Short mmCIF file of C-alpha atoms in Angstrom, two decimals:
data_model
loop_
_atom_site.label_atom_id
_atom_site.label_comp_id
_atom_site.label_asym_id
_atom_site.label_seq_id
_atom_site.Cartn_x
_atom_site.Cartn_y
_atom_site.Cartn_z
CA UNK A 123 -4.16 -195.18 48.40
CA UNK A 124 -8.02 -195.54 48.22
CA UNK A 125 -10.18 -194.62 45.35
CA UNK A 126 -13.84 -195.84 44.74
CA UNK A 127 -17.22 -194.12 44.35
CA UNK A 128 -20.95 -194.13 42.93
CA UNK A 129 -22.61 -194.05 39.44
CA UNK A 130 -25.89 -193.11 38.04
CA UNK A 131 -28.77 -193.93 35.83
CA UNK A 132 -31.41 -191.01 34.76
CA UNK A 133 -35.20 -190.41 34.03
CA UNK A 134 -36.03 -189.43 30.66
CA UNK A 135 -38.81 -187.78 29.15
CA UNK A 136 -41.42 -185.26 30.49
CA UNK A 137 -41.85 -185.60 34.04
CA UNK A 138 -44.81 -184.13 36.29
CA UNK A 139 -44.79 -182.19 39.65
CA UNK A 140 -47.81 -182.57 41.66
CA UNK A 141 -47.57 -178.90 43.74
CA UNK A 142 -51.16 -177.69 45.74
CA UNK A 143 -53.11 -180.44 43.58
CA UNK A 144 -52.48 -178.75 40.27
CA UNK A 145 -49.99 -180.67 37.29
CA UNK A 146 -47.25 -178.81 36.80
CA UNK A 147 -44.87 -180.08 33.54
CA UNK A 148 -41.35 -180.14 34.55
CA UNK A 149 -39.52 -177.61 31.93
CA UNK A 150 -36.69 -179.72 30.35
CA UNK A 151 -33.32 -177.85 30.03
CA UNK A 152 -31.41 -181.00 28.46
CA UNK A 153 -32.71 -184.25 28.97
CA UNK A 154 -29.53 -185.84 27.36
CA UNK A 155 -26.76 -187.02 29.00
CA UNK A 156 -23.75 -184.84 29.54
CA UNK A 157 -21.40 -187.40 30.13
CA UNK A 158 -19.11 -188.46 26.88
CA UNK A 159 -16.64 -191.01 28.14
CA UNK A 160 -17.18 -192.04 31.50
CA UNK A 161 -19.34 -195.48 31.70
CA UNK A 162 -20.06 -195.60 35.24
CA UNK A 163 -22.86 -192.64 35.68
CA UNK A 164 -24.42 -189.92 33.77
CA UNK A 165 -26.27 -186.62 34.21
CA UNK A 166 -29.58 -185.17 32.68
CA UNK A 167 -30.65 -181.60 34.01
CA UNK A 168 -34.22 -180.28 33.94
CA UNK A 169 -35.07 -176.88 35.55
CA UNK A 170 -34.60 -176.42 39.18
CA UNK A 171 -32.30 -179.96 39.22
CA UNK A 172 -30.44 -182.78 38.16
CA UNK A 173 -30.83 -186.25 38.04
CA UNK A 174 -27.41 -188.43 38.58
CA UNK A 175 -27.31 -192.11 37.79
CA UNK A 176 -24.02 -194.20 38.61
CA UNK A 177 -24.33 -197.47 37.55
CA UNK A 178 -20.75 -198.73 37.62
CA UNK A 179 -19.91 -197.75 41.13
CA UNK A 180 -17.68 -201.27 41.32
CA UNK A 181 -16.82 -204.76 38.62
CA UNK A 182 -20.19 -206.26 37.79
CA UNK A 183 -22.26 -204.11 39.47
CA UNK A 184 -26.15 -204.90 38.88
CA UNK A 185 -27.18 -202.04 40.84
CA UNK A 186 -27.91 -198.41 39.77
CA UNK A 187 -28.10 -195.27 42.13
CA UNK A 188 -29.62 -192.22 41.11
CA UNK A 189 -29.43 -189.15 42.47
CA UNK A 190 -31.15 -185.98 42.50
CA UNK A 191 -29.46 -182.23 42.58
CA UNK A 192 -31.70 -179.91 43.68
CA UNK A 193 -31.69 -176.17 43.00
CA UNK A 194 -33.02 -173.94 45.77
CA UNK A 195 -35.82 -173.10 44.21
CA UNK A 196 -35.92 -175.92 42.12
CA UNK A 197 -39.53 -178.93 42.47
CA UNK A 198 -38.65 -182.44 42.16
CA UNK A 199 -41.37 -184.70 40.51
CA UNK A 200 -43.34 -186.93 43.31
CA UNK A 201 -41.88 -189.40 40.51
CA UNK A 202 -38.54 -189.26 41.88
CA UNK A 203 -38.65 -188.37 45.57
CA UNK A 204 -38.08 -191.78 46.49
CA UNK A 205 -34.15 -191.05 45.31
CA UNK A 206 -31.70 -189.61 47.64
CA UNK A 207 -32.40 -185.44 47.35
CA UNK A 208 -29.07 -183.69 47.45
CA UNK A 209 -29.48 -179.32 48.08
CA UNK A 210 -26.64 -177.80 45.68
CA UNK A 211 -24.20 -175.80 45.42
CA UNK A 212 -23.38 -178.18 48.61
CA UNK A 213 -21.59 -176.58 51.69
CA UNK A 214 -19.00 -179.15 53.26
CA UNK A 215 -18.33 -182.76 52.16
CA UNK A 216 -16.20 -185.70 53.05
CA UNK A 217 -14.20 -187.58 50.13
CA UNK A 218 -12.91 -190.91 50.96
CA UNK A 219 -9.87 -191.23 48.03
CA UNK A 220 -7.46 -188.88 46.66
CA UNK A 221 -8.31 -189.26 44.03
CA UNK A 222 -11.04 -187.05 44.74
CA UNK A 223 -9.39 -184.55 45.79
CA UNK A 224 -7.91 -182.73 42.69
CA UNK A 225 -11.27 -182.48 41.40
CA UNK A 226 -12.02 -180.10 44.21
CA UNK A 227 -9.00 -178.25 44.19
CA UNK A 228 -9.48 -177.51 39.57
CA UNK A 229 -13.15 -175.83 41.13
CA UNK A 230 -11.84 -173.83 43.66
CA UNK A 231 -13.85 -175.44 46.58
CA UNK A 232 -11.19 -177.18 48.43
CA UNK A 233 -12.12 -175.68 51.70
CA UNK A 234 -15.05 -177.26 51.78
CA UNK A 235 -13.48 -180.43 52.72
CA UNK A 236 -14.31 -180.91 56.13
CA UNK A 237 -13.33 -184.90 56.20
CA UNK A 238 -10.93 -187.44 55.32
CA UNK A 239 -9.65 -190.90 56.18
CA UNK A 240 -5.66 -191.19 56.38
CA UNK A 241 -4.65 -187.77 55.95
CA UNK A 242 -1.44 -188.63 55.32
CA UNK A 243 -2.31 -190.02 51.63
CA UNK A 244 -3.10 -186.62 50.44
CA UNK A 245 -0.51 -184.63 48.37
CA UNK A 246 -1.76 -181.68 47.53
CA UNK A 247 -0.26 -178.24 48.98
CA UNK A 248 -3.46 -176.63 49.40
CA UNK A 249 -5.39 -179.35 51.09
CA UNK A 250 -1.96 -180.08 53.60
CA UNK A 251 -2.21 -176.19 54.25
CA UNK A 252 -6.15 -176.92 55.16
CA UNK A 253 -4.83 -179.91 57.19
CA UNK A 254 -1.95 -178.15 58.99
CA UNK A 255 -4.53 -175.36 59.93
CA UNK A 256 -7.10 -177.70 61.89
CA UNK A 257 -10.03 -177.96 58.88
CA UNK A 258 -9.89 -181.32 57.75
CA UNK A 259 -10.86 -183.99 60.10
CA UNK A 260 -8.79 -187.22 60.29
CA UNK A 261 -11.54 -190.12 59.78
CA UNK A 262 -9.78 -193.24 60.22
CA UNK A 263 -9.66 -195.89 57.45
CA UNK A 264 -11.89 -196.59 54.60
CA UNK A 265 -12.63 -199.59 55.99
CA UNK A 266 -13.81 -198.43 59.35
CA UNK A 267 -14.68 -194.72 59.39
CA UNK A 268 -15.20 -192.38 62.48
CA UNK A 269 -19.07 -192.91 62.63
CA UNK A 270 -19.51 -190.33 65.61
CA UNK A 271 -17.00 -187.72 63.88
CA UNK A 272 -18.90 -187.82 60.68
CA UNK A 273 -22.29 -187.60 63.08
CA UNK A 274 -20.75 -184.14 64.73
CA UNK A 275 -19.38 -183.09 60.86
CA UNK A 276 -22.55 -183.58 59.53
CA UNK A 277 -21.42 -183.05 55.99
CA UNK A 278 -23.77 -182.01 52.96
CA UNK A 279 -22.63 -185.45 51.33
CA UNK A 280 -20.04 -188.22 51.76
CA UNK A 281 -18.41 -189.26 48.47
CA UNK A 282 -17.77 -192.96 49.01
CA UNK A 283 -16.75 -196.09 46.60
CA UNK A 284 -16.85 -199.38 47.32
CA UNK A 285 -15.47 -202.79 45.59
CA UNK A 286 -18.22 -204.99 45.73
CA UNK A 287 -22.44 -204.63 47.26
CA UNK A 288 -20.69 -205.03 50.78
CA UNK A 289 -19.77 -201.89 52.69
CA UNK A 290 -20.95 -202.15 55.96
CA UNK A 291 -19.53 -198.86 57.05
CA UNK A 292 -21.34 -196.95 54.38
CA UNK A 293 -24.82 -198.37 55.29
CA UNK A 294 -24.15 -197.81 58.95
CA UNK A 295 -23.12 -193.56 58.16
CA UNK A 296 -26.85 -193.79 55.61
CA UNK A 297 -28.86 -195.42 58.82
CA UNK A 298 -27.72 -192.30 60.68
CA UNK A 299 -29.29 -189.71 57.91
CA UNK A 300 -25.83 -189.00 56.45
CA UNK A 301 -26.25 -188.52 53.08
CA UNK A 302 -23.63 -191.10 50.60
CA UNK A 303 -22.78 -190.72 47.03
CA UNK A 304 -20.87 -193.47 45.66
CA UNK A 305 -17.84 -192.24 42.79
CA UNK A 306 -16.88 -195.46 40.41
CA UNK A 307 -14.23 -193.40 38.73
CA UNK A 308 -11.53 -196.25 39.62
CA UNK A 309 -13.62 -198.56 37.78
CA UNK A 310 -13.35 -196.73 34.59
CA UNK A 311 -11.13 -198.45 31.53
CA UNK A 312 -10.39 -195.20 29.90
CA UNK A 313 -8.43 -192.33 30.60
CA UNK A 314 -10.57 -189.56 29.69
CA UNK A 315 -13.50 -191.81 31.31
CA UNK A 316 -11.64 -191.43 34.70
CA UNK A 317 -10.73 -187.85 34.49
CA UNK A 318 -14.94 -187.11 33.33
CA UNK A 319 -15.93 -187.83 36.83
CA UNK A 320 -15.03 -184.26 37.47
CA UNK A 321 -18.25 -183.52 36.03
CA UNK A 322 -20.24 -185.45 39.28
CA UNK A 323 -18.36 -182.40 41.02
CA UNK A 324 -19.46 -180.03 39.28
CA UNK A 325 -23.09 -181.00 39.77
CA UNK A 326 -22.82 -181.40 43.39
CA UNK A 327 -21.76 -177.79 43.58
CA UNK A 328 -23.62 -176.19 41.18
CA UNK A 329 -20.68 -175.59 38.72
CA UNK A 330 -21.41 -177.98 35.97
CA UNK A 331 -20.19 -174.84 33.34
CA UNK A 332 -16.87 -174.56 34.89
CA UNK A 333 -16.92 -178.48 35.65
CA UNK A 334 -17.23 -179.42 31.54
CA UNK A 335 -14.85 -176.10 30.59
CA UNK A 336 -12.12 -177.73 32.87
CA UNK A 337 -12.99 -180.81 31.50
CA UNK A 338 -13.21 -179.86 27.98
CA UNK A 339 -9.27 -178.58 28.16
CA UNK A 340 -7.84 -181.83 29.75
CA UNK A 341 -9.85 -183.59 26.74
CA UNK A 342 -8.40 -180.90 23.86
CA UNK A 343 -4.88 -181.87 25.24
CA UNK A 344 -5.25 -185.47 25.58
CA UNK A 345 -6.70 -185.72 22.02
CA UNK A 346 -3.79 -183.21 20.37
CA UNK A 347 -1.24 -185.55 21.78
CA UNK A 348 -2.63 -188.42 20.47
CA UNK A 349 -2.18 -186.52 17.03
CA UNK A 350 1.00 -185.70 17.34
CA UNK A 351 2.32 -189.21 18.58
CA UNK A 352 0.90 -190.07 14.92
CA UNK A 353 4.04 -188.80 13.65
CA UNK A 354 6.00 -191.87 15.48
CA UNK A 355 8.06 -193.67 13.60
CA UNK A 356 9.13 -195.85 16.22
CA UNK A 357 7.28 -198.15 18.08
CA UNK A 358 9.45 -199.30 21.51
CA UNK A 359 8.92 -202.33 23.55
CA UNK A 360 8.00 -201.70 27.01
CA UNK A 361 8.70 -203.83 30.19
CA UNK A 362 6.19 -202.63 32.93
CA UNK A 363 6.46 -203.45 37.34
CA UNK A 364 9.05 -204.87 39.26
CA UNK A 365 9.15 -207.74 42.17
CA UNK A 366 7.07 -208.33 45.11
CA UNK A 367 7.06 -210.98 47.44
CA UNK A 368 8.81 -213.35 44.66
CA UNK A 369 6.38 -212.60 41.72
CA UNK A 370 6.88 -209.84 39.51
CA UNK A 371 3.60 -207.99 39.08
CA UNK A 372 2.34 -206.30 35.90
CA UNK A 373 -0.84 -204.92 34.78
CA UNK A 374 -3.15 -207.07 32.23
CA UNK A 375 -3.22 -205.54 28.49
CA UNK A 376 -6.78 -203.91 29.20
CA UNK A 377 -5.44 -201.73 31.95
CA UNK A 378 -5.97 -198.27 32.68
CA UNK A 379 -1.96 -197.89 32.82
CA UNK A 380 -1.71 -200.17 29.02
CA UNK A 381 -4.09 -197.71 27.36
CA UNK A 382 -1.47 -195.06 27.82
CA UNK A 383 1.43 -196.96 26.68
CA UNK A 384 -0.41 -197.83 23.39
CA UNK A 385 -1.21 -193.92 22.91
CA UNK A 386 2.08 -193.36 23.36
CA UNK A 387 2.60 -195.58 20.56
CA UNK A 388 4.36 -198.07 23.30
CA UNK A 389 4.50 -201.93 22.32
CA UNK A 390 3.67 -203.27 25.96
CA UNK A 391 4.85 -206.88 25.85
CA UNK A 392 2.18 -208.22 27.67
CA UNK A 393 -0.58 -206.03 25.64
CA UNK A 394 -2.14 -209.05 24.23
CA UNK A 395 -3.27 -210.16 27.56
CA UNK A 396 -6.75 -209.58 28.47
CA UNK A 397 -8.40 -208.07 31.74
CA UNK A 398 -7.94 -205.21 33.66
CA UNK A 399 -6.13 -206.21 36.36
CA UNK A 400 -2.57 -207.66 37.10
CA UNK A 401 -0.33 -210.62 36.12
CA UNK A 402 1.84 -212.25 38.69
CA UNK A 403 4.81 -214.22 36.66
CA UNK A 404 7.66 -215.63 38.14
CA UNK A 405 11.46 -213.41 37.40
CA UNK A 406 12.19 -216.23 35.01
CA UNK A 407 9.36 -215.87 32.72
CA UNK A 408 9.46 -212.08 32.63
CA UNK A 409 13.56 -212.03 31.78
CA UNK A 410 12.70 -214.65 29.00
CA UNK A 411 10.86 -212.37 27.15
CA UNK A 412 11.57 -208.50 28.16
CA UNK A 413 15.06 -209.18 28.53
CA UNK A 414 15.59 -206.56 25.79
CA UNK A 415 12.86 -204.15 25.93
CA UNK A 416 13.64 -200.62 25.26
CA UNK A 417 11.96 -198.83 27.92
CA UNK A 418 10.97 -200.05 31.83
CA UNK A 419 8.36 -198.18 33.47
CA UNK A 420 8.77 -199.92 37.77
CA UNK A 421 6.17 -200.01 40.11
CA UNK A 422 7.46 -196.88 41.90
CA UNK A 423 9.47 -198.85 45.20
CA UNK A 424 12.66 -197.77 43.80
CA UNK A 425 14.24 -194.42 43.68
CA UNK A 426 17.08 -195.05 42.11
CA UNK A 427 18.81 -198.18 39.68
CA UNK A 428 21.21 -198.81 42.94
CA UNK A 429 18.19 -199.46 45.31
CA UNK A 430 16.70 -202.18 42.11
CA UNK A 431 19.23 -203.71 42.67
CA UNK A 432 20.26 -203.91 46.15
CA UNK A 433 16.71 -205.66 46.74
CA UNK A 434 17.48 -207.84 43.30
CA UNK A 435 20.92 -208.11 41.75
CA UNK A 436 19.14 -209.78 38.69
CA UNK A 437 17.53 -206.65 37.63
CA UNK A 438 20.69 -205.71 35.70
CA UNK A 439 20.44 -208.58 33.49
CA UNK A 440 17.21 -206.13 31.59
CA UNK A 441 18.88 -204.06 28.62
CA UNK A 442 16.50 -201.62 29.60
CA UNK A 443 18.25 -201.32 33.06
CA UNK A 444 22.06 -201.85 31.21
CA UNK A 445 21.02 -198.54 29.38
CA UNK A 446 19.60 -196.48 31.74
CA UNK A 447 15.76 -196.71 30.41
CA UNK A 448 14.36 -196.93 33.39
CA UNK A 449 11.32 -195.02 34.78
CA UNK A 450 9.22 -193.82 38.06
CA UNK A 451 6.35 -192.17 38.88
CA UNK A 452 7.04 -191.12 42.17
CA UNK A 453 8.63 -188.31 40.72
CA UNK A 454 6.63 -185.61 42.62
CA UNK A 455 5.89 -186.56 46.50
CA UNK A 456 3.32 -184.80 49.39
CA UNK A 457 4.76 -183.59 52.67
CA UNK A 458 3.54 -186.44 54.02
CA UNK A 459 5.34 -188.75 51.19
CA UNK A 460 2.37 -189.43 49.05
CA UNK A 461 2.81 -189.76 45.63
CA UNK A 462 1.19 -187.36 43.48
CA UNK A 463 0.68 -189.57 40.46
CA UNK A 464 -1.74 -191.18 42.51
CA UNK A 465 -4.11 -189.10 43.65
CA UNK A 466 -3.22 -186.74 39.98
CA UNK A 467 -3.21 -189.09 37.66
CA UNK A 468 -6.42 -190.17 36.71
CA UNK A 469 -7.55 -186.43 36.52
CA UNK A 470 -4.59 -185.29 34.40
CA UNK A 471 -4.64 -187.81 31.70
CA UNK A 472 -3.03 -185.38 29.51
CA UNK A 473 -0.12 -185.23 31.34
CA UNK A 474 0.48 -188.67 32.11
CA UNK A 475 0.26 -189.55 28.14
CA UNK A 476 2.46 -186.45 27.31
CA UNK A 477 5.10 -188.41 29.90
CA UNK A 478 5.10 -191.48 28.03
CA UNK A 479 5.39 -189.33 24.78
CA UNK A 480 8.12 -187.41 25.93
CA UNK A 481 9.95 -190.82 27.09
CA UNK A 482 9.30 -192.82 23.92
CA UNK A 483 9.38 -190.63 21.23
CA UNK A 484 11.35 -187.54 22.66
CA UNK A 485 11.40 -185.68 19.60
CA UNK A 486 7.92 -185.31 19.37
CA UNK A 487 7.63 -183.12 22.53
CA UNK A 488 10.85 -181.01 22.45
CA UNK A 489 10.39 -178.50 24.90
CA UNK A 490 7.84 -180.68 27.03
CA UNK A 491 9.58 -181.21 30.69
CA UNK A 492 8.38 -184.64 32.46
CA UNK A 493 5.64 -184.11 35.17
CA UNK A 494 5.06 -187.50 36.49
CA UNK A 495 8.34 -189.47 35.84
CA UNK A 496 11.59 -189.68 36.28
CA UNK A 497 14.54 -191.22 34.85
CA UNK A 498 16.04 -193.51 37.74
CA UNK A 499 20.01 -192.54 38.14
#
């Protein structure tokens, strides 16, 4: 799966337009920040365009990229025409993740997508169909895209990401005029952080209303659920991943995937931990203390208790396993076999914490059918 992207940081204040040797005052339509949760960019609009700053585009970043949205008829400031000037609504663009992806499909402007490395990752129907019918372009790998494809796409902007200052590919595709816009939304701690980026979307196509109404719902949702978990009286212990090469992997207590277990009013038994990314412990260690956690939430390898453990008999030593608690997220698969969770995920935090709800506290959500997971038989 790939998912990385671009952040950035604004201008504030009056700005001035130098047009035919008269100074014209840029007319301010909000000069604060629209962005609530996400860390890793935010946007300021003035009349005629916007000004996009990410600033977390990967860990430790100590770089900022701003970007400016321009309106047809919109004047940028001689103040800021050193930044990369984007036209919107935009026309055709590349993403480089899935993640991407559902962002564009929740606007309606799917077909726009005119590039993509790895087609195979993607999931959704309506992209596939798009696929199947000859409009996306395969690009290759993340790693190494299709310079001369991308040259003969010529795409109004290439989302990209990138884990550290080093993407050699990226620079190459800017040397060649193409125009990049880096999306950190993997980078972000918090759910509702990750699902915001929708909001760089929005912007890019002119569709910042329908961007923060879209975005607004998926926040309403996320925030209801975390009032009705409240009502918990519970609080089970959790067991999370499975093993890999002979170390069982789990994520750190900071994690993106830990913040939903302790909405869910989880007890993750590794939530003291600190960090963001994962733990590699030997099988020992983990039996010793998860042994009898209530609920086991696996990598995804597995699709069913029989295949745990045909690759590790040990597995049924968990009472988690011995009673049938155990969980995937590969529920929902592409035609391809991607799994939906990840490319979904991050922009559906509501429905990933209503999941873990439903699963730890199934009373709370009666009538609430899983969307991500699945009980492994």
């Amino acid at each position: 799966m790939s998912v990385f992207r671009f952040s950035f940081y604004l201008i504030v204040g009056v700005l001035f337009v130098q047009c035919k040797k008269e100074t014209v005052a840029t007319v301010v339509v909000s000069n604060e920040n629209t962005v609530k949760y996400a860390k890793g960019f935010t946007i300021q609009n003035y009349d005629g365009y916007s000004v996009v700053t990410v600033s977390n585009p990967w860990p430790k970043a100590n770089k900022t990229y701003t970007y400016i949205l321009k309106e047809k008829k919109g004047i940028v400031p001689d103040s800021l025409k050193n930044n990369l000037i984007i036209s919107v609504p935009i026309q055709k663009i590349v993403v480089t993740s899935t993640t991407h992806i559902p962002s564009l499909e929740m606007l309606g402007v799917e077909k726009s997508l005119i590039g993509f490395p790895n087609l195979d990752y993607i999931s959704s129907e309506k992209v596939r169909t798009l696929i199947d019918n000859k409009k996306v372009k395969e690009l290759g790998s993340n790693q190494s895209l299709n310079t001369e494809v991308l040259i003969d796409l010529q795409p109004d902007v290439i989302i990209g990401y990138g884990i550290d200052n080093n993407n050699p590919t990226l620079d190459n595709l800017e040397k060649n005029g193409l125009k990049i816009v880096l999306n950190g939304d993997w980078n972000e701690q918090s759910p509702l952080g990750k699902a915001e980026w929708i909001k760089l979307f929005g912007a890019l196509y002119d569709q910042q209303e329908e961007a923060n109404e879209i975005f607004s719902k998926i926040e309403n949702d996320y925030l209801k659920t975390q009032k009705i978990v409240q009502k918990a009286t519970s609080n089970p212990t959790v067991l999370v991943g499975d093993m890999f090469e002979d170390k069982w992997n789990l994520p750190q207590g900071n994690s993106w995937g830990c913040s939903f277990i302790k909405e869910a009013k989880g007890n993750y038994l590794w939530s003291e931990t600190t960090g963001t990314g994962s733990l590699s412990l030997s099988f020992e260690t983990v039996l010793e203390k998860a042994k009898n956690a209530e609920f086991w939430f696996t990598s995804g390898q597995f699709s069913s208790l029989e295949a745990m453990t045909n690759a590790n008999p040990h597995y049924n030593q968990f009472t988690a396993f011995q009673n049938k608690n155990v969980y995937s997220f590969t529920r929902k698969k592409g035609e391809k076999g991607g799994v939906l969770y990840y490319e979904l995920a991050p922009n559906r935090p509501d429905l990933v914490l209503k999941d873990l709800v439903k699963i730890l506290h199934p009373e709370l959500l009666k009538n609430y059918q899983l969307y991500f997971f699945e009980k492994l038989k």
